[in-house]
Amino acid sequence: YRKMNGFAYSNLAIRTEMDRSTVVREVRGLLKATGKDVRWTGSVAMVEQIDRALLSERLIAMLASFFAALAAVLVAIGIFGTAGYSAARRTSEIGVRLALGSPRGSVLWLVMREALLMSVLGLAGGIPIAILTAYLTRALLYGVASYDPLILGMTAVLILVVTITAAFVPTFRASRLEPMLALRCESPQAGPENVS
């Protein structure tokens, strides 16, 4: 019950399993039966009221999810480029290893482990920062744990999966190089000074 602009307002909360329109019709009939000058201003379901109250929080959560997905895509692009550059830089080494009979799987692992090492180092620095941030923001959360080991573990696994997926294509290409072609790409060209 509250007063505003000279009028008295009352809110009525009804819990029922009946159809909403039926309940509204019954309540309006009861209000008219009182004979007083009572006006019906409308009805709102509790679900709708909760949705309105949580609209800004849901919008922030959706934006955070969008930016997290965008960050994952940018990480994948960065790892793809880094792995491709690493493979191109080590073309002669890969050619020598393949020419000496090294299995293609070991060449694959040679380039892949650099990308995995970067991710593991990033996780080693990022996980403590995430735990510290969760600890500092615990006062903003109600009824939710600020630190969930399961979510943190799933995030770490997701980062490793993104790393492996992004690094696989350039690494696989590097392992499929022909040894002689790889060695020829890095060999010095004969210039005029080398001609007798």
Coordinates of C-alpha atoms in Angstrom, one line a residue:
Y1 CA 0.0 0.0 0.0
R2 CA 1.3 3.4 -1.0
K3 CA 0.1 7.0 -1.7
M4 CA 1.1 8.9 -4.7
N5 CA -0.4 12.1 -6.2
G6 CA -3.3 12.0 -3.8
F7 CA -4.2 8.5 -4.8
A8 CA -3.8 5.3 -2.8
Y9 CA -2.3 2.3 -4.5
S10 CA -2.3 -1.3 -3.4
N11 CA -0.5 -4.3 -4.8
L12 CA -2.1 -7.7 -4.5
A13 CA -0.1 -10.9 -4.9
I14 CA -2.0 -14.0 -5.7
R15 CA -0.5 -17.5 -5.9
T16 CA -2.7 -19.9 -7.9
E17 CA -2.6 -22.8 -10.3
M18 CA -5.6 -21.5 -12.3
D19 CA -5.5 -19.8 -15.6
R20 CA -4.3 -16.2 -15.3
S21 CA -7.2 -14.6 -17.2
T22 CA -9.7 -16.5 -15.0
V23 CA -8.0 -15.2 -11.8
V24 CA -7.9 -11.6 -13.2
R25 CA -11.6 -11.8 -14.1
E26 CA -12.5 -13.1 -10.6
V27 CA -10.5 -10.4 -8.8
R28 CA -12.0 -7.6 -10.9
G29 CA -15.4 -8.9 -10.1
L30 CA -14.7 -8.9 -6.4
L31 CA -13.4 -5.4 -6.6
K32 CA -16.5 -4.1 -8.3
A33 CA -18.6 -6.0 -5.8
T34 CA -17.2 -3.9 -3.0
G35 CA -19.0 -0.8 -4.4
K36 CA -16.0 1.4 -3.7
D37 CA -14.3 3.5 -6.3
V38 CA -11.5 1.1 -7.0
R39 CA -9.7 1.1 -10.4
W40 CA -7.9 -1.9 -11.8
T41 CA -4.6 -0.8 -13.3
G42 CA -3.4 -4.2 -14.6
S43 CA -1.7 -7.5 -13.7
V44 CA 1.8 -8.7 -14.1
A45 CA 2.9 -12.4 -13.7
M46 CA 5.7 -12.9 -11.3
V47 CA 7.8 -14.5 -14.0
E48 CA 7.5 -11.3 -16.1
Q49 CA 8.4 -9.2 -13.1
I50 CA 11.5 -11.2 -12.4
D51 CA 12.4 -11.1 -16.1
R52 CA 12.2 -7.2 -16.0
A53 CA 14.2 -7.0 -12.8
L54 CA 17.0 -9.2 -14.2
L55 CA 17.0 -7.7 -17.7
S56 CA 20.2 -5.6 -17.2
E57 CA 22.0 -8.6 -15.6
R58 CA 21.0 -10.9 -18.4
L59 CA 22.2 -8.3 -21.0
I60 CA 25.6 -8.0 -19.2
A61 CA 25.9 -11.8 -19.2
M62 CA 25.1 -12.0 -22.9
L63 CA 27.6 -9.3 -23.7
A64 CA 30.2 -11.1 -21.5
S65 CA 29.5 -14.4 -23.4
F66 CA 29.8 -12.6 -26.7
F67 CA 33.2 -11.0 -25.8
A68 CA 34.4 -14.4 -24.4
A69 CA 33.6 -16.1 -27.7
L70 CA 35.2 -13.2 -29.6
A71 CA 38.3 -13.6 -27.4
A72 CA 38.4 -17.3 -28.2
V73 CA 38.3 -16.6 -31.9
L74 CA 41.1 -14.0 -31.6
V75 CA 43.2 -16.5 -29.6
A76 CA 42.6 -19.2 -32.3
I77 CA 43.7 -16.8 -35.0
G78 CA 46.8 -15.7 -33.1
I79 CA 47.8 -19.3 -32.4
F80 CA 47.2 -20.3 -36.0
G81 CA 49.5 -17.5 -37.2
T82 CA 52.1 -18.2 -34.6
A83 CA 52.2 -21.9 -35.3
G84 CA 52.3 -21.2 -39.1
Y85 CA 55.2 -18.8 -38.6
S86 CA 57.1 -21.2 -36.4
A87 CA 56.6 -24.0 -39.0
A88 CA 57.8 -21.7 -41.8
R89 CA 60.8 -20.6 -39.8
R90 CA 61.9 -24.2 -39.1
T91 CA 61.4 -25.4 -42.7
S92 CA 65.1 -26.4 -43.1
E93 CA 65.1 -28.2 -39.7
I94 CA 62.0 -30.1 -40.6
G95 CA 63.4 -31.0 -44.0
V96 CA 66.6 -32.3 -42.3
R97 CA 64.7 -34.3 -39.8
L98 CA 62.4 -35.9 -42.4
A99 CA 65.4 -36.6 -44.7
L100 CA 67.2 -38.4 -41.8
G101 CA 64.1 -40.6 -41.4
S102 CA 62.3 -38.9 -38.5
P103 CA 58.7 -40.0 -38.3
R104 CA 56.2 -37.4 -39.4
G105 CA 54.4 -37.7 -36.0
S106 CA 57.5 -36.4 -34.2
V107 CA 57.7 -33.5 -36.6
L108 CA 54.1 -32.8 -35.9
W109 CA 54.8 -32.8 -32.2
L110 CA 57.9 -30.6 -32.6
V111 CA 55.8 -27.7 -33.8
M112 CA 52.6 -28.5 -31.8
R113 CA 54.5 -28.5 -28.4
E114 CA 55.4 -24.8 -28.9
A115 CA 51.8 -23.8 -29.2
L116 CA 50.9 -26.0 -26.2
L117 CA 53.7 -24.6 -24.1
M118 CA 52.4 -21.0 -24.8
S119 CA 48.9 -22.1 -23.7
V120 CA 50.1 -23.8 -20.5
L121 CA 52.2 -20.8 -19.6
G122 CA 49.2 -18.6 -20.2
L123 CA 47.0 -20.8 -18.0
A124 CA 49.7 -20.9 -15.3
G125 CA 49.5 -17.1 -15.1
G126 CA 45.8 -16.7 -15.8
I127 CA 44.3 -19.2 -13.3
P128 CA 45.7 -17.5 -10.2
I129 CA 44.5 -14.1 -11.6
A130 CA 41.0 -15.6 -12.2
I131 CA 40.9 -17.0 -8.6
L132 CA 42.1 -13.6 -7.2
T133 CA 39.5 -11.7 -9.2
A134 CA 36.7 -14.1 -8.1
Y135 CA 37.8 -13.6 -4.5
L136 CA 37.7 -9.8 -4.8
T137 CA 34.2 -9.8 -6.5
R138 CA 32.6 -12.3 -4.1
A139 CA 30.7 -9.4 -2.4
L140 CA 28.8 -8.7 -5.7
L141 CA 27.4 -12.2 -5.9
Y142 CA 24.4 -13.5 -4.0
G143 CA 23.6 -17.2 -3.8
V144 CA 26.4 -18.0 -6.2
A145 CA 29.9 -19.3 -5.4
S146 CA 32.6 -16.8 -6.5
Y147 CA 35.0 -19.6 -7.4
D148 CA 33.9 -22.8 -9.1
P149 CA 36.7 -25.3 -9.8
L150 CA 34.6 -27.2 -12.3
I151 CA 34.0 -24.0 -14.5
L152 CA 37.7 -23.1 -14.1
G153 CA 38.8 -26.6 -15.2
M154 CA 36.4 -26.6 -18.2
T155 CA 37.7 -23.2 -19.3
A156 CA 41.3 -24.5 -19.1
V157 CA 40.3 -27.5 -21.2
L158 CA 38.5 -25.3 -23.7
I159 CA 41.6 -23.1 -24.1
L160 CA 43.7 -26.2 -24.7
V161 CA 41.2 -27.6 -27.3
V162 CA 41.2 -24.2 -29.1
T163 CA 45.0 -24.2 -29.1
I164 CA 45.3 -27.8 -30.5
T165 CA 42.6 -27.1 -33.1
A166 CA 44.2 -23.8 -34.2
A167 CA 47.8 -25.1 -34.3
F168 CA 46.9 -28.4 -36.0
V169 CA 46.5 -27.1 -39.6
P170 CA 49.9 -25.3 -40.0
T171 CA 51.6 -28.1 -38.0
F172 CA 50.1 -30.8 -40.2
R173 CA 51.2 -28.9 -43.3
A174 CA 54.7 -28.8 -41.9
S175 CA 54.8 -32.5 -41.2
R176 CA 53.7 -33.2 -44.8
L177 CA 56.6 -31.3 -46.4
E178 CA 58.8 -33.1 -48.9
P179 CA 62.4 -33.2 -47.4
M180 CA 64.2 -32.2 -50.6
L181 CA 61.7 -29.3 -51.2
A182 CA 62.1 -28.1 -47.7
L183 CA 65.9 -28.2 -48.0
R184 CA 65.9 -26.5 -51.4
C185 CA 63.7 -23.6 -50.0
E186 CA 66.4 -22.7 -47.4
S187 CA 69.5 -23.4 -49.5
P188 CA 71.5 -20.2 -50.6
Q189 CA 71.0 -19.3 -54.3
A190 CA 74.1 -19.3 -56.5
G191 CA 74.9 -15.7 -57.2
P192 CA 77.4 -14.1 -59.6
E193 CA 80.1 -14.1 -56.9
N194 CA 79.9 -17.9 -56.7
V195 CA 80.4 -18.4 -60.4
S196 CA 84.1 -19.0 -61.4

